[in-house]
Structure formats: C-alpha cells, structure tokens
CSV table of C-alpha atoms in Angstrom, one decimal:
chain,number,residue,atom,x,y,z
K,734,MET,CA,0.2,-0.1,-0.1
K,735,TRP,CA,3.0,2.2,0.1
K,736,VAL,CA,3.1,2.8,-3.3
K,737,LEU,CA,-0.6,5.1,-2.4
K,738,LEU,CA,1.8,7.7,-1.1
K,739,GLY,CA,1.7,9.0,-4.7
K,740,VAL,CA,-1.8,9.6,-5.0
K,741,GLY,CA,-1.3,11.7,-1.4
K,742,VAL,CA,1.8,13.7,-2.6
K,743,VAL,CA,-0.6,14.9,-6.3
K,744,VAL,CA,-3.4,15.9,-3.4
K,745,ILE,CA,-1.7,17.9,-1.6
K,746,GLY,CA,0.4,19.5,-4.3
K,747,PHE,CA,-2.7,20.5,-5.9
K,748,VAL,CA,-4.2,21.9,-2.5
K,749,ALA,CA,-1.1,24.1,-1.8
K,750,ARG,CA,-1.7,24.7,-5.3
K,751,ILE,CA,2.3,23.9,-6.1
K,752,ASN,CA,3.9,24.1,-10.2
K,753,PRO,CA,1.8,20.3,-11.1
K,754,LEU,CA,5.0,19.5,-13.3
K,755,LEU,CA,6.7,19.4,-9.7
K,756,VAL,CA,3.9,18.0,-8.0
K,757,ILE,CA,3.9,15.1,-10.9
K,758,ALA,CA,7.7,14.7,-11.0
K,759,ALA,CA,7.5,14.6,-6.9
K,760,ALA,CA,5.0,11.9,-6.9
K,761,ALA,CA,6.2,9.7,-9.7
K,762,ILE,CA,9.8,9.6,-7.7
K,763,THR,CA,7.9,8.8,-4.4
K,764,THR,CA,5.5,6.3,-5.8
K,765,GLY,CA,8.9,4.7,-7.5
K,766,LEU,CA,10.8,4.8,-3.7
K,767,ALA,CA,8.1,3.3,-2.3
K,768,ALA,CA,7.9,0.3,-4.6
K,769,GLY,CA,11.4,-0.5,-3.7
K,770,MET,CA,13.0,0.9,-6.7
K,771,GLU,CA,16.6,1.6,-7.2
K,772,PRO,CA,17.6,5.5,-7.9
K,773,LEU,CA,19.2,4.8,-10.4
K,774,ALA,CA,16.5,2.5,-12.3
K,775,LEU,CA,14.0,5.2,-11.1
K,776,ILE,CA,16.0,7.8,-12.9
K,777,ALA,CA,16.0,5.6,-15.9
K,778,ALA,CA,12.6,4.9,-16.0
K,779,LEU,CA,11.4,8.3,-15.7
K,780,GLY,CA,13.9,9.4,-18.6
K,781,LYS,CA,12.7,6.4,-20.9
K,782,ALA,CA,8.7,7.8,-20.0
K,783,PHE,CA,9.8,11.2,-21.2
K,784,ASN,CA,11.6,9.6,-24.2
K,785,ASP,CA,8.5,7.3,-25.3
K,786,ASN,CA,6.3,10.1,-25.3
K,787,ARG,CA,8.5,13.3,-26.0
K,788,TYR,CA,5.8,14.5,-28.5
K,789,VAL,CA,4.9,16.6,-24.7
K,790,SER,CA,7.8,18.7,-24.9
K,791,LEU,CA,6.3,20.5,-28.0
K,792,ILE,CA,4.1,22.2,-25.4
K,793,TRP,CA,7.4,24.1,-23.9
K,794,ILE,CA,7.4,25.5,-28.2
K,795,VAL,CA,4.0,26.0,-28.5
K,796,LEU,CA,3.2,28.4,-25.7
K,797,PRO,CA,6.2,30.7,-26.2
K,798,VAL,CA,5.8,31.4,-29.5
K,799,ILE,CA,2.0,32.3,-29.3
K,800,GLY,CA,2.8,34.2,-25.9
K,801,LEU,CA,5.4,36.2,-28.1
K,802,LEU,CA,2.6,36.6,-30.7
K,803,GLU,CA,0.4,38.0,-28.3
K,804,ARG,CA,2.7,40.2,-26.7
K,805,GLU,CA,3.1,41.8,-30.8
K,806,GLY,CA,-0.2,42.4,-31.0
K,807,LEU,CA,-2.0,39.5,-32.7
K,808,GLN,CA,-5.7,39.6,-30.7
K,809,GLU,CA,-5.3,43.5,-31.4
K,810,LEU,CA,-4.6,42.4,-34.9
K,811,ALA,CA,-7.4,40.1,-35.0
K,812,ARG,CA,-9.8,42.2,-33.5
K,813,GLY,CA,-8.9,44.8,-36.5
K,814,LEU,CA,-9.0,42.4,-39.2
K,815,ILE,CA,-13.0,41.8,-38.2
K,816,THR,CA,-14.3,45.2,-37.4
K,817,ARG,CA,-13.7,45.6,-41.3
K,818,VAL,CA,-16.1,43.0,-42.0
K,819,LYS,CA,-19.6,44.6,-41.4
K,820,ALA,CA,-21.6,41.9,-41.5
K,821,ALA,CA,-19.7,39.7,-38.6
K,822,THR,CA,-21.9,39.3,-35.9
K,823,PRO,CA,-20.8,36.9,-33.0
K,824,GLY,CA,-23.2,34.3,-34.1
K,825,ARG,CA,-22.0,34.1,-37.6
K,826,LEU,CA,-18.0,34.3,-36.9
K,827,LEU,CA,-18.3,31.3,-34.1
K,828,LEU,CA,-20.6,29.6,-36.5
K,829,GLY,CA,-18.1,29.1,-39.5
K,830,TYR,CA,-15.1,28.4,-37.1
K,831,PHE,CA,-17.1,25.7,-36.3
K,832,VAL,CA,-18.1,24.8,-39.5
K,833,VAL,CA,-14.4,24.8,-40.2
K,834,ARG,CA,-13.2,23.1,-37.4
K,835,GLN,CA,-15.3,20.1,-37.4
K,836,ALA,CA,-14.7,19.6,-41.1
K,837,LEU,CA,-10.9,19.4,-40.4
K,838,ALA,CA,-12.0,17.2,-37.4
K,839,ALA,CA,-13.7,15.0,-39.6
K,840,VAL,CA,-10.3,14.1,-42.2
K,841,GLY,CA,-7.9,13.6,-38.9
K,842,LEU,CA,-6.8,17.8,-38.5
K,843,THR,CA,-7.9,17.5,-34.7
K,844,SER,CA,-4.8,19.6,-34.1
K,845,VAL,CA,-5.5,22.2,-36.3
K,846,GLY,CA,-7.3,24.8,-34.1
K,847,GLY,CA,-7.5,24.2,-29.9
K,848,HIS,CA,-8.1,26.2,-27.5
K,849,ALA,CA,-4.4,27.7,-27.0
K,850,GLN,CA,-3.8,27.7,-30.3
K,851,THR,CA,-6.5,29.5,-31.9
K,852,VAL,CA,-9.2,30.2,-29.0
K,853,ARG,CA,-7.4,32.8,-26.9
K,854,PRO,CA,-5.2,34.3,-29.1
K,855,LEU,CA,-7.7,34.5,-32.3
K,856,LEU,CA,-11.3,33.6,-32.1
K,857,ALA,CA,-12.5,35.1,-28.8
K,858,PRO,CA,-10.6,38.6,-29.6
K,859,MET,CA,-12.9,38.5,-32.8
K,860,THR,CA,-15.7,37.5,-31.6
K,861,GLU,CA,-15.6,40.2,-29.2
K,862,ALA,CA,-14.8,42.8,-31.4
K,863,ALA,CA,-17.3,41.5,-33.7
K,864,ALA,CA,-19.5,42.1,-30.6
K,865,GLU,CA,-18.6,45.4,-29.9
K,866,GLN,CA,-18.8,46.9,-33.1
K,867,ARG,CA,-22.6,45.9,-33.0
K,868,HIS,CA,-23.3,46.4,-29.6
K,869,GLY,CA,-20.7,48.9,-28.3
K,870,PRO,CA,-18.6,48.4,-25.2
K,871,LEU,CA,-19.3,45.3,-23.2
K,872,ASP,CA,-19.3,44.8,-19.4
K,873,ASP,CA,-17.1,41.7,-17.7
K,874,ASP,CA,-20.1,39.4,-17.2
K,875,THR,CA,-21.0,39.8,-21.8
K,876,ARG,CA,-17.5,39.3,-22.4
K,877,ASN,CA,-17.2,36.2,-20.4
K,878,LEU,CA,-20.2,34.5,-22.2
K,879,VAL,CA,-18.9,35.9,-25.5
K,880,ARG,CA,-15.7,33.8,-24.5
K,881,ALA,CA,-17.5,31.2,-22.7
K,882,HIS,CA,-19.1,30.2,-26.2
K,883,ALA,CA,-15.9,30.7,-28.4
K,884,ALA,CA,-14.3,27.9,-26.3
K,885,ALA,CA,-17.8,25.7,-26.6
K,886,VAL,CA,-17.6,26.1,-29.9
K,887,ASP,CA,-14.0,24.6,-30.5
K,888,ASN,CA,-14.8,21.7,-27.9
K,889,ILE,CA,-18.3,20.7,-29.2
K,890,ALA,CA,-17.0,20.8,-32.8
K,891,LEU,CA,-13.9,18.9,-33.0
K,892,PHE,CA,-16.1,16.0,-30.3
K,893,PHE,CA,-18.6,15.4,-33.0
K,894,GLY,CA,-15.9,15.8,-35.9
K,895,GLU,CA,-13.5,13.5,-34.9
K,896,ASP,CA,-15.6,10.3,-34.4
K,897,ILE,CA,-15.9,10.6,-38.2
K,898,PHE,CA,-12.6,10.0,-39.2
K,899,LEU,CA,-11.7,6.5,-39.1
K,900,ALA,CA,-8.6,6.4,-37.3
K,901,ILE,CA,-9.2,8.2,-34.4
K,902,ALA,CA,-8.8,6.8,-31.0
K,903,SER,CA,-12.7,7.3,-29.8
K,904,ILE,CA,-13.8,4.9,-33.0
K,905,LEU,CA,-11.0,2.7,-31.6
K,906,LEU,CA,-12.2,2.5,-28.2
K,907,ILE,CA,-16.0,2.1,-28.9
K,908,LYS,CA,-15.1,-0.7,-31.3
K,909,GLY,CA,-12.7,-2.6,-29.0
K,910,PHE,CA,-16.0,-2.2,-26.4
K,911,LEU,CA,-18.5,-3.4,-28.3
K,912,GLU,CA,-16.7,-6.5,-29.4
K,913,GLN,CA,-16.2,-7.0,-25.8
K,914,ASN,CA,-19.9,-7.2,-25.9
K,915,GLY,CA,-20.5,-9.4,-28.3
K,916,VAL,CA,-21.2,-6.9,-31.0
K,917,MET,CA,-19.0,-6.7,-33.7
K,918,VAL,CA,-18.5,-3.6,-36.0
K,919,GLU,CA,-16.7,-1.9,-38.3
K,920,PRO,CA,-14.8,1.0,-37.8
K,921,LEU,CA,-16.1,2.6,-41.5
K,922,GLN,CA,-19.6,1.9,-40.1
K,923,LEU,CA,-19.1,3.7,-36.9
K,924,SER,CA,-17.5,6.3,-39.3
K,925,ILE,CA,-20.9,6.5,-41.1
K,926,TRP,CA,-23.1,6.5,-38.3
K,927,ALA,CA,-21.0,9.5,-36.6
K,928,ILE,CA,-22.3,12.0,-39.6
K,929,PRO,CA,-25.9,12.3,-38.5
K,930,SER,CA,-24.6,13.3,-35.3
K,931,ALA,CA,-22.2,15.8,-35.9
K,932,ILE,CA,-24.9,17.5,-38.4
K,933,ALA,CA,-27.4,17.0,-35.6
K,934,ALA,CA,-24.3,19.2,-33.3
K,935,LEU,CA,-23.9,21.3,-36.1
K,936,GLY,CA,-27.6,22.5,-36.5
K,937,VAL,CA,-28.3,22.3,-32.6
K,938,HIS,CA,-24.9,24.5,-32.0
K,939,ALA,CA,-26.2,27.2,-34.8
K,940,VAL,CA,-29.7,27.5,-33.2
K,941,ARG,CA,-27.5,28.5,-30.0
K,942,LEU,CA,-25.0,30.7,-31.9
K,943,ARG,CA,-28.2,32.7,-33.2
K,944,ALA,CA,-29.6,33.1,-29.8
K,945,LEU,CA,-26.3,34.6,-28.8
K,946,ASP,CA,-26.8,37.3,-31.4
K,947,ARG,CA,-30.1,38.1,-29.9
K,948,ARG,CA,-29.5,37.8,-26.5
K,949,LEU,CA,-26.4,40.7,-27.1
K,950,GLY,CA,-29.0,42.7,-29.3
K,951,MET,CA,-31.1,42.8,-26.5
K,952,LYS,CA,-28.7,44.1,-24.5
K,953,GLY,CA,-27.2,46.3,-26.7
K,954,ALA,CA,-30.7,47.7,-26.8
K,955,VAL,CA,-30.8,48.4,-23.0
K,956,ALA,CA,-27.5,49.8,-23.1
C-alpha cells in the first residue's frame, strides 16, 4: 500500500497550488521509491517515459511562440481585421469556425485549432470585437459569455467531428468496447453513423449561436 503515497503527494501538491509539473514529478519519484526501485533505475524509468512520449515537449515550443505573438499584437490585429467585416456578428463568426473545425476534425486534422493556439489568441478576441462593433462596449459578464461560447464551439465541433475519421482513438475505443460485449462492427460503420450526429450537433449549435446574437442585441438595446 506504500505505493499509494504518490496519490497523496498529488492531492497535497494541488491543494497547496504548487507547480503541477513539480507535483507530478514528486509523485512519480515517491511512488517509485515506495515500490522499492533503486534511485538510478527510477531515474532511468522517468527518462525512458519522457523519451517515449517526447511529443509532450512540444508544449514548451508552442506556448512561448503564442505568448510572443500576443505580445507583438496578435489579438489587436485579429480585432482590427474583424471590425472591417460589417456583416460579422459573434454568432456568424463562431458558426463559421464551427464548420471549419468540424470539417478538419472529420479528416483527422484535430490539431488544427484548439484553445491555446486558436481560441484564446484569435477566435475570442475576434468574437469580442464583432460584439463591440454591433453592441458597443461589453461589460464583464457579457465578455465572459462571448469567451465561453468561443471555447464551447471549439470543444463541440472537435468532439462530434473527430468520430467521422476512421483512425481516431475514440472510434477504436468504441469498436473494442462493442466487441467485448459481442457486437462486431467495422470502424467504417461507426464513422458513417457519426455523420448524422455531427450534422445534428451543427444544427443545434447554430440555433444556440443565433440565440447568442439575439441575447447580445437585447443587451445592446437596453444599454
């Protein structure tokens, strides 16, 4: 049971708001030592795990680049571009992104887009600018509402779009689960049946985004 000390380290570290990377590393070391691993063997295991999953290190490349672009005025540029499009509304802009995001996810390009690289530096500022252009300055609640819808569009479009792609992990997971319960299906069948769900999600979210435009219009009229 001593190996469960690592779980305690994670809980204490997160409660104390310590850097998550340090907490996870400390938990891994604690678990390894509690399991009786030699220090050198433990370090070797950690190094091997990092090397096998070295794509994680891409985070340290992407985030500084995005931060540098924001510092140099990326968000301001995005705002300026959208204010030139007179027909743009928050709902129309987000619906267009939804369609593109879902279509790209359907062909396996799930990494094109995302909260860190697209929503925060581009989509959210552009949506806010579209709202301000039509309805004037936004209060904090309205600004957070617009940002929440921008984040939701990315999540929902990706969730329902990626299942159309044959070689996605979720399709393989569903196939494995069904086979364990005696239901034999092919990945192509699952992908085809994911298309109606994706279309339905698009329709439902289009209604929600239309409602967002109306809600913002009512707030603008009151203001």
